[in-house]
CSV table of C-alpha atoms in Angstrom, one decimal:
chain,number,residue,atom,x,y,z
A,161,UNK,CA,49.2,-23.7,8.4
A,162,UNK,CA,53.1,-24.3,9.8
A,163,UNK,CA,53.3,-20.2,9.5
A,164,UNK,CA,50.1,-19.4,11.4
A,165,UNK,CA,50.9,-22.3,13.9
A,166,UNK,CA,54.0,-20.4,14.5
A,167,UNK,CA,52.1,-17.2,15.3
A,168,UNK,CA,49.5,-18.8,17.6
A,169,UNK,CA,51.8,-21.3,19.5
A,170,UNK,CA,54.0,-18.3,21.2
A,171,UNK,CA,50.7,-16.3,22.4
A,172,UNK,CA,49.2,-19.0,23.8
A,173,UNK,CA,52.2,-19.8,26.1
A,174,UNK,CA,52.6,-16.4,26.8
A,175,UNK,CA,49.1,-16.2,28.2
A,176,UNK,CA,49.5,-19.6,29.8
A,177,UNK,CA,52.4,-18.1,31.8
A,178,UNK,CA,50.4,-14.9,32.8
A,179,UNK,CA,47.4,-16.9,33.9
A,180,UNK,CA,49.6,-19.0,36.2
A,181,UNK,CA,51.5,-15.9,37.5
A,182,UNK,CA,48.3,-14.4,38.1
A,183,UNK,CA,46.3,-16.8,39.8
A,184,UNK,CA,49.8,-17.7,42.0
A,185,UNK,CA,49.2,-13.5,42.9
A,186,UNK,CA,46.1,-13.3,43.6
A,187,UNK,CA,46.1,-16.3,45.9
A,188,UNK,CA,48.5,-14.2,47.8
A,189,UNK,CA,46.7,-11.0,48.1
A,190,UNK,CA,46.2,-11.3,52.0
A,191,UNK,CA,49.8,-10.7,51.9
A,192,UNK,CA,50.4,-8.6,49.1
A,193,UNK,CA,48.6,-5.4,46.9
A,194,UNK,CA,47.7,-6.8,43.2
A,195,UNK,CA,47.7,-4.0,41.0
A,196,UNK,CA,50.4,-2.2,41.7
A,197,UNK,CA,53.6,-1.2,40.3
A,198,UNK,CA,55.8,-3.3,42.1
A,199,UNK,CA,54.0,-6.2,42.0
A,200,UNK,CA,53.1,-6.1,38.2
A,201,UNK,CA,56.6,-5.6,37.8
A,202,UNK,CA,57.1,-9.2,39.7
A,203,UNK,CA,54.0,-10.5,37.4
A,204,UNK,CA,56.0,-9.7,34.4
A,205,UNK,CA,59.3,-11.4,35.9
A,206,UNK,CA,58.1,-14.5,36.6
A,207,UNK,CA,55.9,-14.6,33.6
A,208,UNK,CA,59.5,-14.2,31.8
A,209,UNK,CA,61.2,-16.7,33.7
A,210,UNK,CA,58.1,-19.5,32.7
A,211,UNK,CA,59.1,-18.5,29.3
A,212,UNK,CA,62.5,-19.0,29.5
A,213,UNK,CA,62.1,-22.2,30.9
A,214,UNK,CA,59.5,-23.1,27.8
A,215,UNK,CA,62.4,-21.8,25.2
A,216,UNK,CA,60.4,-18.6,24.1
A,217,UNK,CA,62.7,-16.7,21.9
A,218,UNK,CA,63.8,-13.1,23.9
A,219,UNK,CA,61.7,-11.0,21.8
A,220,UNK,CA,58.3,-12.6,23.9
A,221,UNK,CA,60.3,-13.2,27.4
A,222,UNK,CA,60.3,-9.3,27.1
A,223,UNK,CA,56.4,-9.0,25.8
A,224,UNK,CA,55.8,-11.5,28.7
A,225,UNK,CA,57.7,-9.0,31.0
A,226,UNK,CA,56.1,-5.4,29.9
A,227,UNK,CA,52.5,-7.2,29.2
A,228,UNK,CA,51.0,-6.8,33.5
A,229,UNK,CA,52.0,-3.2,33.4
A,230,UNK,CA,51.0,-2.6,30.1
A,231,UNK,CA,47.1,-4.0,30.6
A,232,UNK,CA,47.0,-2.1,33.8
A,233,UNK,CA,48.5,1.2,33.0
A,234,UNK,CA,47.7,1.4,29.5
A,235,UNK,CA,46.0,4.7,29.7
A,236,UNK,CA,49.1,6.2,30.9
A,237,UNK,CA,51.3,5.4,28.7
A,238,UNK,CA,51.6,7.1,25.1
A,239,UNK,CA,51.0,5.2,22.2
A,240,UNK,CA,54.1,6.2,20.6
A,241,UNK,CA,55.9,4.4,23.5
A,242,UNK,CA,54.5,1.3,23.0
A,243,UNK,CA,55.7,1.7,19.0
A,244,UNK,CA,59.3,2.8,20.2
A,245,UNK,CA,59.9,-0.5,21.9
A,246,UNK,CA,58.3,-2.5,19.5
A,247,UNK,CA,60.7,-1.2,17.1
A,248,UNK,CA,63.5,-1.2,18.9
A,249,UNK,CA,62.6,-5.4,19.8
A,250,UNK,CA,62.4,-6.0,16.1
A,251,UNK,CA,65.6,-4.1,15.3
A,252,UNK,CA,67.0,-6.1,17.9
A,253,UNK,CA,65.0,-9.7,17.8
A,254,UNK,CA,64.5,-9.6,13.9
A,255,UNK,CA,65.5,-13.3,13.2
A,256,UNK,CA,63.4,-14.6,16.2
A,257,UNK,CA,60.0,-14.0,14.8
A,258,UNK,CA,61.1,-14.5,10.7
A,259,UNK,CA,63.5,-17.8,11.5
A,260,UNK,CA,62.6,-18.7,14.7
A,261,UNK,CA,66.5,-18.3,15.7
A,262,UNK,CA,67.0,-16.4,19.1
A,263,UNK,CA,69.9,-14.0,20.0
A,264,UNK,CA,72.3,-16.2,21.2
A,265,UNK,CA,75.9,-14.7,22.3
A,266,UNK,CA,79.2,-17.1,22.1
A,267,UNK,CA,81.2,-16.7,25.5
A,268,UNK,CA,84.7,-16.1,25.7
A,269,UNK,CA,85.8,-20.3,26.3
A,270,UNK,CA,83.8,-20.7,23.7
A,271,UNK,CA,85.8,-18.4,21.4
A,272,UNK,CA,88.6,-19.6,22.4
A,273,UNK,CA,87.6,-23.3,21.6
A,274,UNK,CA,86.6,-22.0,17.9
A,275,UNK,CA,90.2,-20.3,17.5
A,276,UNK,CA,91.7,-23.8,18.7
A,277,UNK,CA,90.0,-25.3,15.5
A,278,UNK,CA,90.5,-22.3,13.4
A,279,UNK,CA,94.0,-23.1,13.6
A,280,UNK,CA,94.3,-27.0,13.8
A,281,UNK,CA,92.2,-26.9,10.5
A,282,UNK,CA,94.8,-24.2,9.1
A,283,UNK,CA,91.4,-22.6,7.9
A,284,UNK,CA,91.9,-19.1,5.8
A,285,UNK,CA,88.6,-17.8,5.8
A,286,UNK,CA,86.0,-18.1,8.6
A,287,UNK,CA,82.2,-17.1,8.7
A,288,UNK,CA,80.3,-17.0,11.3
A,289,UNK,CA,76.3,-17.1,10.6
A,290,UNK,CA,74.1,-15.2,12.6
A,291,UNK,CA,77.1,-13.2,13.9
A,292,UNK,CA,75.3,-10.8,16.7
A,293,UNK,CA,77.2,-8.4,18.5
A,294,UNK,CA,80.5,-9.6,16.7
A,295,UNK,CA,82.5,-11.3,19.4
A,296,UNK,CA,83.4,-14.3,17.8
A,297,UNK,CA,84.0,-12.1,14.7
A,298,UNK,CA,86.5,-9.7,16.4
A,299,UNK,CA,88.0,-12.6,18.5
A,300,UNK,CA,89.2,-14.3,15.7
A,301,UNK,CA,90.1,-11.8,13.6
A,302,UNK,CA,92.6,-10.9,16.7
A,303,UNK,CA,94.2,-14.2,17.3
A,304,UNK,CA,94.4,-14.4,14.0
A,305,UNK,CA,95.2,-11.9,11.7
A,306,UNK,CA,96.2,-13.8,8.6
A,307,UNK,CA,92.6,-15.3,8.5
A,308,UNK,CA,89.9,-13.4,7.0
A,309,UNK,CA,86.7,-13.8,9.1
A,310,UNK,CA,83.0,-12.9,8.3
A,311,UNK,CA,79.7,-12.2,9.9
A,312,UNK,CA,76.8,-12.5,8.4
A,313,UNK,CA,73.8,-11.0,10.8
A,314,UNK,CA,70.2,-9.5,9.4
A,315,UNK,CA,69.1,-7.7,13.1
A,316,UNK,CA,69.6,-4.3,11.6
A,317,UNK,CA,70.1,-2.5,15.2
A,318,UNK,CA,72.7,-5.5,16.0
A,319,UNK,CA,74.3,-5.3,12.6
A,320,UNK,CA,74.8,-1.7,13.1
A,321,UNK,CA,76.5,-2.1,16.5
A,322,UNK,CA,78.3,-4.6,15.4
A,323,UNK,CA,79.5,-3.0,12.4
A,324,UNK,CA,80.8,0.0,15.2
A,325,UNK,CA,82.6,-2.4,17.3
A,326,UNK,CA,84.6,-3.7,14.2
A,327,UNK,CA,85.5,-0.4,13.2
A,328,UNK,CA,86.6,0.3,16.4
A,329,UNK,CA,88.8,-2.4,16.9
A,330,UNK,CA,90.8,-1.6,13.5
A,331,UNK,CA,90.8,-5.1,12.5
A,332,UNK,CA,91.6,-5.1,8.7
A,333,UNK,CA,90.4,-9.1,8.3
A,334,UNK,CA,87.0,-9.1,10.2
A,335,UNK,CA,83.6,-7.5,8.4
A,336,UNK,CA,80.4,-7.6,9.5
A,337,UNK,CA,77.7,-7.9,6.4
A,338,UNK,CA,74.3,-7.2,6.3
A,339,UNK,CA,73.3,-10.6,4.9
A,340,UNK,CA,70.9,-13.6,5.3
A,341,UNK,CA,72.6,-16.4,5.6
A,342,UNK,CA,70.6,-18.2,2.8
A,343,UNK,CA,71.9,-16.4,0.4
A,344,UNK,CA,75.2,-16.9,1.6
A,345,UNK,CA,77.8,-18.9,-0.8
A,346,UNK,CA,79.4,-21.0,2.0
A,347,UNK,CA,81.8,-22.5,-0.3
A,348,UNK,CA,83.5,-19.6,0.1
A,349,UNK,CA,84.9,-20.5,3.3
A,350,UNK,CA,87.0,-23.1,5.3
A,351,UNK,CA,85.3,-22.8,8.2
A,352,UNK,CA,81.4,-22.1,8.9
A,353,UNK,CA,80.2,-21.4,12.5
A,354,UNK,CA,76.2,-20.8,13.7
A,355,UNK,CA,75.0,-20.7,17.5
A,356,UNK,CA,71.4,-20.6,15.5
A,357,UNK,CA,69.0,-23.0,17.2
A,358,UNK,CA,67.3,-26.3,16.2
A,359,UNK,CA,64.5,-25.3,13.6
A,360,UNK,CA,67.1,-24.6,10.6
A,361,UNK,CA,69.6,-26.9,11.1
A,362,UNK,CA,68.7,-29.2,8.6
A,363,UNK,CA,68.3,-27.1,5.8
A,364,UNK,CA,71.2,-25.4,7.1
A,365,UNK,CA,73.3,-28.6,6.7
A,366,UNK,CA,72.1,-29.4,3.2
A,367,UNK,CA,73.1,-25.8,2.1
A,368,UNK,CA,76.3,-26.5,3.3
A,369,UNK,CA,76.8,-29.9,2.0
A,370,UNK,CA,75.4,-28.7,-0.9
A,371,UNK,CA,78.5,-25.5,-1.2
A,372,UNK,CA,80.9,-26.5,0.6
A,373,UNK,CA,84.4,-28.0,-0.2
A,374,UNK,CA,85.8,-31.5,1.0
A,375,UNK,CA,87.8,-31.1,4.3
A,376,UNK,CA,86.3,-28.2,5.4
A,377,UNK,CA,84.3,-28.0,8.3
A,378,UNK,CA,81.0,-27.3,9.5
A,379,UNK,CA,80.6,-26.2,13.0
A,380,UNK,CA,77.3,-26.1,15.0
A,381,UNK,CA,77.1,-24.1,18.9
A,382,UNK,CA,74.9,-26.6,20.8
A,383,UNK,CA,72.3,-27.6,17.9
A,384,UNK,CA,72.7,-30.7,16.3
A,385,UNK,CA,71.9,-31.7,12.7
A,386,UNK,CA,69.0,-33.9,12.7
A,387,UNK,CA,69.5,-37.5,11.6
A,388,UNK,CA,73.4,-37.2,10.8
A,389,UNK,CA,76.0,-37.8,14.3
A,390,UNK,CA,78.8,-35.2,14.3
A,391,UNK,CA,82.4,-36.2,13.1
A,392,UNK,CA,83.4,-35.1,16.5
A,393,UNK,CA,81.7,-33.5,19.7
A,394,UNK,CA,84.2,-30.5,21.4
A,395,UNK,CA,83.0,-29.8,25.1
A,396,UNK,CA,83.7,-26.9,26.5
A,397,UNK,CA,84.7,-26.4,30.0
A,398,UNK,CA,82.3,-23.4,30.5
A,399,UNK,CA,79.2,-23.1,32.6
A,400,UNK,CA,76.6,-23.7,30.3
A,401,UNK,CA,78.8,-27.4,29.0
A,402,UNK,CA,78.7,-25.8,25.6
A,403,UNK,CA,78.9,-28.2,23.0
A,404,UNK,CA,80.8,-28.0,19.5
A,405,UNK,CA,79.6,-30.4,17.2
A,406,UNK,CA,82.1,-30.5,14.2
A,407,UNK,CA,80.9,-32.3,10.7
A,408,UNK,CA,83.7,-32.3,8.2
A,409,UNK,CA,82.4,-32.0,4.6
């Protein structure tokens, strides 16, 4: 029931956000054409931007942004285009749909926060779950090189740039694996880090108090763990107010 919930909850808003984009059209049609490219084009941005502001995961802000064109112009557009970007979303969006965990990028104050506690905690080996394009990877690994720093990431198209980017960059202590990170032993490291989002959280934390080792330290981008307060709360002076919460094992 919670799976097929999960399937019909995100279809529902996305038709929601359509229908109000589309009556919001049509009650302008004195002063604009409905129908054509332009406008659909609009249709599909503002249906986005409802979506964003409802939390959709990326994957269905961009069905909620090709969806007007693609009812109206369907005939003229080959199927095989339609399978090309559905392919390329899920090579992209994998964990969206199967874990419900957006892709969420780290900015740069925010990797700089994260090397801050890398090095107060004297950590030696650092993962980072749910890794992405590998920034907070190849960040690390940079500032510093006698620390051995992981990132675990199952979006095969990400994984594979990802993978480039650390090859490029010649860094002998940063990898990128192809791995989920439930099958992950995180008592392996000193130092775990996720920018996931709220729906695994708490079996996320239990994994890791199950694993991992006293002192080291579990770090969470934004998302809390559910009934338990972090041992300490970083803020970072970004734009977004990023929040490290920080729960020592």
């Amino acid at each position: 029931m919670r799976v097929l919930r999960n399937q019909i909850v995100p279809w529902i808003k996305v038709l929601g956000c359509q229908a109000l984009v589309l009556a919001a059209v049509l009650s302008l049609s004195r002063f604009i054409t409905p129908g054509t490219l332009p406008v659909l084009l609009g249709q599909g941005a503002a249906a986005a931007a409802l979506g964003r502001l409802l939390r959709m995961p990326p994957i269905w802000l961009v069905v909620q942004f090709l969806l007007p064109v693609a009812v109206v112009y369907g005939d003229a557009i080959p199927a095989w285009a339609y399978l090309a970007a559905f392919v390329l979303c899920a090579l992209v969006y994998w964990n969206s749909a199967s874990e419900q965990v957006p892709l969420y990028l780290t900015n740069r104050r925010t990797w700089q926060a994260l090397s801050d506690l890398v090095a107060a905690a004297q950590a030696k080996r650092v993962v980072d779950l749910g890794s992405g394009m590998g920034g907070v990877v190849t960040f690390l690994a940079h500032a510093h090189p006698e620390v051995e720093v992981s990132g675990l990431e199952t979006a095969p198209l990400v994984v594979a740039a990802s993978k480039l980017r650390i090859a490029f960059s010649r860094l002998v202590n940063a990898r990128i694996v192809y791995r989920s990170l439930w099958d992950a032993d995180l008592g392996a490291y000193d130092l775990v880090y996720c920018f996931l989002s709220p729906v695994p959280m708490a079996r996320l934390f239990e994994k890791a108090r199950a694993e991992m080792r006293p002192g080291t330290l579990f770090v969470s981008n934004s998302f809390t763990v559910p009934g338990r307060a972090a041992d300490r709360i970083l803020d970072v002076d970004d734009a977004r107010r990023t929040q490290l919460h920080i729960y020592t094992l």
